[in-house]
Amino acid sequence: MHMISRTTWEQVQLAASVGDLKDDHYQLLLNVSAMMELLVEKGVLSREEIRRKAASLDHNADAGAADAYLRFTTSHSVDLS
């Protein structure tokens, strides 16, 4: 009987995990989309308000990532002189 190597089995498990993440991502996106549609339909929020908030959150996330990168590179700098 042929034995599957550990590395091959780990790759199979990794592929299965990625598949699970894709399913989870789809379900999350579906639920968020449904909630957004309901909020717009009920007049609680407009599509423009949602768009502006998403843009603001995206901008803040980008700024936070840039700040973290700068802190890391500053604290781990190497003197090349």
PDB file of C-alpha atoms in Angstrom:
ATOM      1  CA  MET A   1       0.000   0.000   0.000  1.00  0.00           C
ATOM      2  CA  HIS A   2       1.320   3.466  -0.911  1.00  0.00           C
ATOM      3  CA  MET A   3       1.868   5.851   2.000  1.00  0.00           C
ATOM      4  CA  ILE A   4       1.139   9.545   1.526  1.00  0.00           C
ATOM      5  CA  SER A   5       4.063  11.659   2.669  1.00  0.00           C
ATOM      6  CA  ARG A   6       3.552  14.082   5.519  1.00  0.00           C
ATOM      7  CA  THR A   7       4.243  17.046   3.246  1.00  0.00           C
ATOM      8  CA  THR A   8       1.657  15.862   0.725  1.00  0.00           C
ATOM      9  CA  TRP A   9      -0.903  15.347   3.490  1.00  0.00           C
ATOM     10  CA  GLU A  10      -0.190  18.826   4.873  1.00  0.00           C
ATOM     11  CA  GLN A  11      -0.764  20.263   1.400  1.00  0.00           C
ATOM     12  CA  VAL A  12      -4.099  18.429   1.167  1.00  0.00           C
ATOM     13  CA  GLN A  13      -5.104  19.797   4.571  1.00  0.00           C
ATOM     14  CA  LEU A  14      -4.029  23.304   3.558  1.00  0.00           C
ATOM     15  CA  ALA A  15      -6.092  23.102   0.362  1.00  0.00           C
ATOM     16  CA  ALA A  16      -9.113  21.963   2.392  1.00  0.00           C
ATOM     17  CA  SER A  17      -8.607  24.854   4.818  1.00  0.00           C
ATOM     18  CA  VAL A  18      -8.481  27.337   1.942  1.00  0.00           C
ATOM     19  CA  GLY A  19     -11.714  25.861   0.596  1.00  0.00           C
ATOM     20  CA  ASP A  20     -13.343  26.291   4.005  1.00  0.00           C
ATOM     21  CA  LEU A  21     -12.165  29.907   4.154  1.00  0.00           C
ATOM     22  CA  LYS A  22     -13.695  30.578   0.741  1.00  0.00           C
ATOM     23  CA  ASP A  23     -17.033  29.190   1.947  1.00  0.00           C
ATOM     24  CA  ASP A  24     -16.843  31.260   5.139  1.00  0.00           C
ATOM     25  CA  HIS A  25     -15.948  34.375   3.142  1.00  0.00           C
ATOM     26  CA  TYR A  26     -18.903  33.837   0.788  1.00  0.00           C
ATOM     27  CA  GLN A  27     -21.348  33.389   3.685  1.00  0.00           C
ATOM     28  CA  LEU A  28     -20.033  36.488   5.444  1.00  0.00           C
ATOM     29  CA  LEU A  29     -20.262  38.566   2.272  1.00  0.00           C
ATOM     30  CA  LEU A  30     -23.787  37.300   1.610  1.00  0.00           C
ATOM     31  CA  ASN A  31     -24.943  38.206   5.126  1.00  0.00           C
ATOM     32  CA  VAL A  32     -23.351  41.665   5.049  1.00  0.00           C
ATOM     33  CA  SER A  33     -24.881  42.335   1.629  1.00  0.00           C
ATOM     34  CA  ALA A  34     -28.310  41.267   2.870  1.00  0.00           C
ATOM     35  CA  MET A  35     -28.046  43.557   5.912  1.00  0.00           C
ATOM     36  CA  MET A  36     -26.946  46.490   3.760  1.00  0.00           C
ATOM     37  CA  GLU A  37     -29.844  45.956   1.364  1.00  0.00           C
ATOM     38  CA  LEU A  38     -32.321  45.811   4.258  1.00  0.00           C
ATOM     39  CA  LEU A  39     -30.922  48.993   5.821  1.00  0.00           C
ATOM     40  CA  VAL A  40     -31.247  50.812   2.492  1.00  0.00           C
ATOM     41  CA  GLU A  41     -34.733  49.407   1.797  1.00  0.00           C
ATOM     42  CA  LYS A  42     -35.952  50.490   5.244  1.00  0.00           C
ATOM     43  CA  GLY A  43     -34.480  53.970   4.800  1.00  0.00           C
ATOM     44  CA  VAL A  44     -32.094  53.618   7.734  1.00  0.00           C
ATOM     45  CA  LEU A  45     -29.015  54.315   5.586  1.00  0.00           C
ATOM     46  CA  SER A  46     -28.447  55.410   2.012  1.00  0.00           C
ATOM     47  CA  ARG A  47     -26.094  53.664  -0.390  1.00  0.00           C
ATOM     48  CA  GLU A  48     -23.970  56.836  -0.387  1.00  0.00           C
ATOM     49  CA  GLU A  49     -23.630  56.753   3.419  1.00  0.00           C
ATOM     50  CA  ILE A  50     -22.509  53.121   3.226  1.00  0.00           C
ATOM     51  CA  ARG A  51     -20.045  53.933   0.434  1.00  0.00           C
ATOM     52  CA  ARG A  52     -18.562  56.869   2.363  1.00  0.00           C
ATOM     53  CA  LYS A  53     -18.202  54.824   5.550  1.00  0.00           C
ATOM     54  CA  ALA A  54     -16.528  51.967   3.666  1.00  0.00           C
ATOM     55  CA  ALA A  55     -14.104  54.419   2.053  1.00  0.00           C
ATOM     56  CA  SER A  56     -13.333  55.957   5.446  1.00  0.00           C
ATOM     57  CA  LEU A  57     -12.695  52.563   7.048  1.00  0.00           C
ATOM     58  CA  ASP A  58     -10.513  51.529   4.118  1.00  0.00           C
ATOM     59  CA  HIS A  59      -8.502  54.754   4.353  1.00  0.00           C
ATOM     60  CA  ASN A  60      -8.019  54.308   8.108  1.00  0.00           C
ATOM     61  CA  ALA A  61      -6.952  50.683   7.653  1.00  0.00           C
ATOM     62  CA  ASP A  62      -4.406  51.717   5.017  1.00  0.00           C
ATOM     63  CA  ALA A  63      -3.086  54.472   7.280  1.00  0.00           C
ATOM     64  CA  GLY A  64      -2.836  52.054  10.199  1.00  0.00           C
ATOM     65  CA  ALA A  65      -0.946  49.520   8.102  1.00  0.00           C
ATOM     66  CA  ALA A  66       1.454  52.206   6.891  1.00  0.00           C
ATOM     67  CA  ASP A  67       2.041  53.402  10.469  1.00  0.00           C
ATOM     68  CA  ALA A  68       2.721  49.840  11.631  1.00  0.00           C
ATOM     69  CA  TYR A  69       5.173  49.327   8.761  1.00  0.00           C
ATOM     70  CA  LEU A  70       7.019  52.541   9.593  1.00  0.00           C
ATOM     71  CA  ARG A  71       7.215  51.612  13.292  1.00  0.00           C
ATOM     72  CA  PHE A  72       8.554  48.155  12.396  1.00  0.00           C
ATOM     73  CA  THR A  73      11.156  49.373   9.913  1.00  0.00           C
ATOM     74  CA  THR A  74      12.296  52.124  12.269  1.00  0.00           C
ATOM     75  CA  SER A  75      12.660  49.782  15.235  1.00  0.00           C
ATOM     76  CA  HIS A  76      14.412  47.093  13.147  1.00  0.00           C
ATOM     77  CA  SER A  77      16.707  49.289  11.098  1.00  0.00           C
ATOM     78  CA  VAL A  78      20.136  48.054  10.134  1.00  0.00           C
ATOM     79  CA  ASP A  79      23.143  50.350   9.976  1.00  0.00           C
ATOM     80  CA  LEU A  80      24.701  49.765   6.549  1.00  0.00           C
ATOM     81  CA  SER A  81      27.598  52.217   6.997  1.00  0.00           C
TER      82      SER A  81
END
